[in-house]
GROMACS .gro file of C-alpha atoms in nm:
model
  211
    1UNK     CA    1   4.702   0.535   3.158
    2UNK     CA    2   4.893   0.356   2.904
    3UNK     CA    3   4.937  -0.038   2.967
    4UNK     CA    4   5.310  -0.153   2.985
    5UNK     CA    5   5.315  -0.522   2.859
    6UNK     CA    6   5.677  -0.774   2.788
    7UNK     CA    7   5.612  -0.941   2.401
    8UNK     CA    8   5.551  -1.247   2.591
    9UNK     CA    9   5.266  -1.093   2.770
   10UNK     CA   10   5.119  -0.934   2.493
   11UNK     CA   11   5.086  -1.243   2.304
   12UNK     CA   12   4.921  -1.377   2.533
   13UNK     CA   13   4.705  -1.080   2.586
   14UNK     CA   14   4.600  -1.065   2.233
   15UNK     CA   15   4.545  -1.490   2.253
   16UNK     CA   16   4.314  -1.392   2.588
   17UNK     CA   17   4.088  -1.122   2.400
   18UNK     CA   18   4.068  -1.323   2.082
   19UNK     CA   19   3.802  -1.524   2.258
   20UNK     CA   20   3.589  -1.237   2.346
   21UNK     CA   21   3.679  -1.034   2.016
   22UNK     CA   22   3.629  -1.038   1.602
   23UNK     CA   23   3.979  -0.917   1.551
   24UNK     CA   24   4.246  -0.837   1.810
   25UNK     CA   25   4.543  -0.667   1.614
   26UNK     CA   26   4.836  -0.465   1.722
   27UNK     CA   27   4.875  -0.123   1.521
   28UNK     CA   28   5.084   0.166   1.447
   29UNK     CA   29   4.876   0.408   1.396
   30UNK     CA   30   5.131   0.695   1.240
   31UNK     CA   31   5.249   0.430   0.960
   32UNK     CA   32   4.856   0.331   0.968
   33UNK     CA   33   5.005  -0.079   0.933
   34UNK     CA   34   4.895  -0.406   1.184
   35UNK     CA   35   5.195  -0.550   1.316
   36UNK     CA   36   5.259  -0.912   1.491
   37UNK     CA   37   5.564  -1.009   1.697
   38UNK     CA   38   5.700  -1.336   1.515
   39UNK     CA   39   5.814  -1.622   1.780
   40UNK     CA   40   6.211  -1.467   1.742
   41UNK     CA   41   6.035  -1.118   1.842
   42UNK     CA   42   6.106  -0.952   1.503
   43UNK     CA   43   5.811  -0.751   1.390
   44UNK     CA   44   5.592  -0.815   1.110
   45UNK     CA   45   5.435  -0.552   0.956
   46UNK     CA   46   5.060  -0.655   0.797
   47UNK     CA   47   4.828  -0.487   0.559
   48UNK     CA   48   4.718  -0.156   0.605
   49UNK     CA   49   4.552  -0.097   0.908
   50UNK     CA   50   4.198   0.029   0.772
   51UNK     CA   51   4.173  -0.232   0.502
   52UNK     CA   52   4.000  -0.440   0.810
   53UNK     CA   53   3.653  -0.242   0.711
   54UNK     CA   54   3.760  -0.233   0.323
   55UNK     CA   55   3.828   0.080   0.305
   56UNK     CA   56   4.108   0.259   0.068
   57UNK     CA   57   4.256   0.517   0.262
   58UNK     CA   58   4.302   0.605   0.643
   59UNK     CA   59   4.027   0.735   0.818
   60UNK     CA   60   4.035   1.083   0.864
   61UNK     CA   61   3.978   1.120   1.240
   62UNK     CA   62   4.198   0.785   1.344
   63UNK     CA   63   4.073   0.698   1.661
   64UNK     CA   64   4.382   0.513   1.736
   65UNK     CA   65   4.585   0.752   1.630
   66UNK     CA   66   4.426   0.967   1.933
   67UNK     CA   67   4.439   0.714   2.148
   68UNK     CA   68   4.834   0.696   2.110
   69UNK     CA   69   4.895   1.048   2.119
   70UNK     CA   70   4.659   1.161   2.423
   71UNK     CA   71   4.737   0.752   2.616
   72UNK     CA   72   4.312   0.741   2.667
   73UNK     CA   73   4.126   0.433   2.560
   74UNK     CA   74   3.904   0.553   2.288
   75UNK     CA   75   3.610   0.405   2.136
   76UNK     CA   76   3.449   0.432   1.731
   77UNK     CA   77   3.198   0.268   1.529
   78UNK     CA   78   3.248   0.212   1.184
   79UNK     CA   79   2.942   0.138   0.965
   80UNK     CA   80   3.042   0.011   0.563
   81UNK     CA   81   2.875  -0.134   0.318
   82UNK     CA   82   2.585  -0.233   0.621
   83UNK     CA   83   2.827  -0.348   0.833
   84UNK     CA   84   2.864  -0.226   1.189
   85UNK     CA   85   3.255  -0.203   1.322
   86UNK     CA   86   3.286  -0.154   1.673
   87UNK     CA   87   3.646  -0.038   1.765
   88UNK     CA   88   3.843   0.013   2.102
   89UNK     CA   89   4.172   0.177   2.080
   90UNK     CA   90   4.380   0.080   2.361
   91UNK     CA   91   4.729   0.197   2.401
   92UNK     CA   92   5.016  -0.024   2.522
   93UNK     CA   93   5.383   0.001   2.582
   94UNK     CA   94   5.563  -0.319   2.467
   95UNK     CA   95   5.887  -0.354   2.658
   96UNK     CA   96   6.154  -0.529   2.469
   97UNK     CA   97   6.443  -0.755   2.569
   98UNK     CA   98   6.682  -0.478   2.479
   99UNK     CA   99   6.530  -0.245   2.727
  100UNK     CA  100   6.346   0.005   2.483
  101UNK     CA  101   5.994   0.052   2.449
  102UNK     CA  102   5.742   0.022   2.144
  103UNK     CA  103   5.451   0.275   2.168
  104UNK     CA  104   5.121   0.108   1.985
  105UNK     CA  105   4.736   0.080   2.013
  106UNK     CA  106   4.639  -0.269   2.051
  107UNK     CA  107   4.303  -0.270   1.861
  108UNK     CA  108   3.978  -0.467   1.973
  109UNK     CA  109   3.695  -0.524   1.651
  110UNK     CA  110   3.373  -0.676   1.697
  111UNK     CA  111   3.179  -0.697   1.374
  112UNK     CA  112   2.795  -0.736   1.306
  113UNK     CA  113   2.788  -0.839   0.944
  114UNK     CA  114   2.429  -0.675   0.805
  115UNK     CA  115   2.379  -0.472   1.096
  116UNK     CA  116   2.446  -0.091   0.989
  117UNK     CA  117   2.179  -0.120   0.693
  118UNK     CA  118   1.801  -0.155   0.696
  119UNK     CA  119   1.667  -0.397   0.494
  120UNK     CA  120   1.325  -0.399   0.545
  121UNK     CA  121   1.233  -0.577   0.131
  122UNK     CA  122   1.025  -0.259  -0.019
  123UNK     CA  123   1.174  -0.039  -0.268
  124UNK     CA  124   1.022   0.310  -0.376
  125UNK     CA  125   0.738   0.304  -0.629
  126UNK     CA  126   0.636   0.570  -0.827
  127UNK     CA  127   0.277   0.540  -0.965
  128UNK     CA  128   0.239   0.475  -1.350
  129UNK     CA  129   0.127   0.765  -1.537
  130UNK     CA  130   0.214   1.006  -1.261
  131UNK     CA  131   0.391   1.293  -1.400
  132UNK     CA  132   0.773   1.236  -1.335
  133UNK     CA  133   0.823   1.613  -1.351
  134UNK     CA  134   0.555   1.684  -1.073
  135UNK     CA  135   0.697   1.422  -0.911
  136UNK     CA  136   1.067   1.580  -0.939
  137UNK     CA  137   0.919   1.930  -0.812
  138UNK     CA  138   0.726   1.739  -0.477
  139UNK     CA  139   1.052   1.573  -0.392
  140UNK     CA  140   1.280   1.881  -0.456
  141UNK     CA  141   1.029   2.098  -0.180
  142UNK     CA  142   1.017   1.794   0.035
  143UNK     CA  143   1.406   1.782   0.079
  144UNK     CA  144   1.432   2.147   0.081
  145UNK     CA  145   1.255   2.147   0.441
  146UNK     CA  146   1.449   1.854   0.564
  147UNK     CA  147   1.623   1.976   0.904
  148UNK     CA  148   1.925   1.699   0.800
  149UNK     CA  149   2.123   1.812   0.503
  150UNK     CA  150   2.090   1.614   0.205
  151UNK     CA  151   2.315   1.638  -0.152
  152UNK     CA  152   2.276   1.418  -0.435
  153UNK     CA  153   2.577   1.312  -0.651
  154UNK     CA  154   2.535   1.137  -0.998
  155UNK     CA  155   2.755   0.844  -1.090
  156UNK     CA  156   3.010   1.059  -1.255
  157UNK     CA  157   3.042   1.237  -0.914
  158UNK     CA  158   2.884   1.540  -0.967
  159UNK     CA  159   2.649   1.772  -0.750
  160UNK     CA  160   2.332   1.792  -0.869
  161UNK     CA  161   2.119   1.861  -0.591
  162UNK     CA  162   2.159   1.990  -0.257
  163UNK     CA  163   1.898   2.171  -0.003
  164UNK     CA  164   1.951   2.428   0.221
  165UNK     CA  165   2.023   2.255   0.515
  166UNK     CA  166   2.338   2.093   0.332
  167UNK     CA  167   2.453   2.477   0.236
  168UNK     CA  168   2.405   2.580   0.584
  169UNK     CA  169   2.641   2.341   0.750
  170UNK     CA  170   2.903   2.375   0.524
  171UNK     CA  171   2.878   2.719   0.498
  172UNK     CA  172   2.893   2.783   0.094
  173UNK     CA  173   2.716   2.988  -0.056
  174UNK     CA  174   2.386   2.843  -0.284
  175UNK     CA  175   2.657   2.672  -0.541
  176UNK     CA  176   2.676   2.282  -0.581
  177UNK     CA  177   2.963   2.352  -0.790
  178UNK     CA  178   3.182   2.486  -0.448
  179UNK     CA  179   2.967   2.241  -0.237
  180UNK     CA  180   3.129   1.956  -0.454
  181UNK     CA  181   3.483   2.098  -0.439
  182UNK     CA  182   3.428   2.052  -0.068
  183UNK     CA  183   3.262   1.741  -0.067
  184UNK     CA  184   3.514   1.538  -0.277
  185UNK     CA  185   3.803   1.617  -0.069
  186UNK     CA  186   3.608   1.590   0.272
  187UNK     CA  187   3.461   1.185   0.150
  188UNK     CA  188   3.622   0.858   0.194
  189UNK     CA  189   3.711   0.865  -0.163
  190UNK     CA  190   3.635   0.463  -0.171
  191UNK     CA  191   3.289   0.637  -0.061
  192UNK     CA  192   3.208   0.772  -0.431
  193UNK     CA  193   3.392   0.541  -0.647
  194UNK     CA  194   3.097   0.255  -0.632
  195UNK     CA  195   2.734   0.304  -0.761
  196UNK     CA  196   2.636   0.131  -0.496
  197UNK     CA  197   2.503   0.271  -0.161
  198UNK     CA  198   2.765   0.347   0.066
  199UNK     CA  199   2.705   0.388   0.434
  200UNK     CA  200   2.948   0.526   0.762
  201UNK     CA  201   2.963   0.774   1.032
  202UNK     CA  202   3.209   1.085   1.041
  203UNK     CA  203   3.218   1.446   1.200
  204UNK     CA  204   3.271   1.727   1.043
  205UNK     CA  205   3.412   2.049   1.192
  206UNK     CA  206   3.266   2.407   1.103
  207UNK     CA  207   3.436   2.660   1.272
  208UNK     CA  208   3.471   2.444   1.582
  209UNK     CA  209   3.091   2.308   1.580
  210UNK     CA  210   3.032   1.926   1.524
  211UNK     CA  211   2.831   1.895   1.214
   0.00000   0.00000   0.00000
């Protein structure tokens, strides 16, 4: 059931769960923009509404963009750069003075900075004088019997490994150069343009099957 709040009331909704919450934002998800209702009720429209986990372009299943379209609370967690976003997606009605109604999601964050990333202070060693190329070949037939898919892009953003797991669910044939095509447009793209280690959580559909 979608909430029905006056702008009065919803700034002092949003003033209420800014105690118990991170961030507490009003959104429109189809422009993907934060919004605030300045004190002569005239909206202000903020920064882009995903830019609140650093990201560069709108998620690709927006939870609040659900939320306002079916009028069910939904919940998300966002993990980036080992950070842990926890997200509800409410959606409100704000009635105006003039009578008509603004549909929105109002948008409840609470953040664990450091959470989404083990850091546990060992790195991988490798022993000296152990032959990198047997060491290449172990690796390759370890990842190969993985049951998790696993593909391996360089810094210039190429495929150059994937095992069979990672063909399976995305249903390509044994080619890394189709498995890229896929890959690039399925990513975040902020989630290949760092050499750093990236980290978040998103479905995939195969032919209706969560992957």
């Amino acid at each position: 059931m979608t909430l029905q709040f006056s702008e009065k009331e919803v700034k002092g909704e949003i003033a209420r769960l800014s105690e118990e919450y991170d961030v507490v934002r009003l959104v429109d998800p189809e422009e993907c923009h934060s919004f605030a209702i300045g004190a002569d009720c005239s909206y202000e429209y903020g920064p882009s509404c995903y830019s609140v986990w650093r990201s560069t372009n709108r998620c690709r299943s927006c939870t609040s963009l659900r939320a306002l379209k079916t009028g069910m609370e939904l919940c998300k967690t966002e993990v980036k750069d080992g950070d842990l976003y926890f997200i509800t997606s409410r959606p409100i009605e704000i009635l105006r003075a003039d009578g008509t109604t603004v549909s929105c999601v109002m948008e409840l964050i609470r953040i664990e900075r450091g959470k989404g990333m083990k850091k546990d202070g060992h790195r991988a060693v490798l022993q000296e004088g152990f032959d990198k190329r047997a060491f290449a070949e172990t690796l390759r037939v370890a990842m190969q019997n993985l049951p998790t898919g696993v593909v391996w892009f360089d810094r210039e953003r190429h495929c150059i490994y994937a095992n069979s797991e990672a063909f399976r669910i995305f249903d390509v044939p044994d080619s890394l150069a189709k498995l890229e095509v896929i890959l690039k447009d399925w990513f975040q793209e902020d989630a290949l343009s760092s050499p750093e280690a990236t980290v978040w959580l998103q479905q995939y559909r195969e032919k209706e099957s969560p992957r």
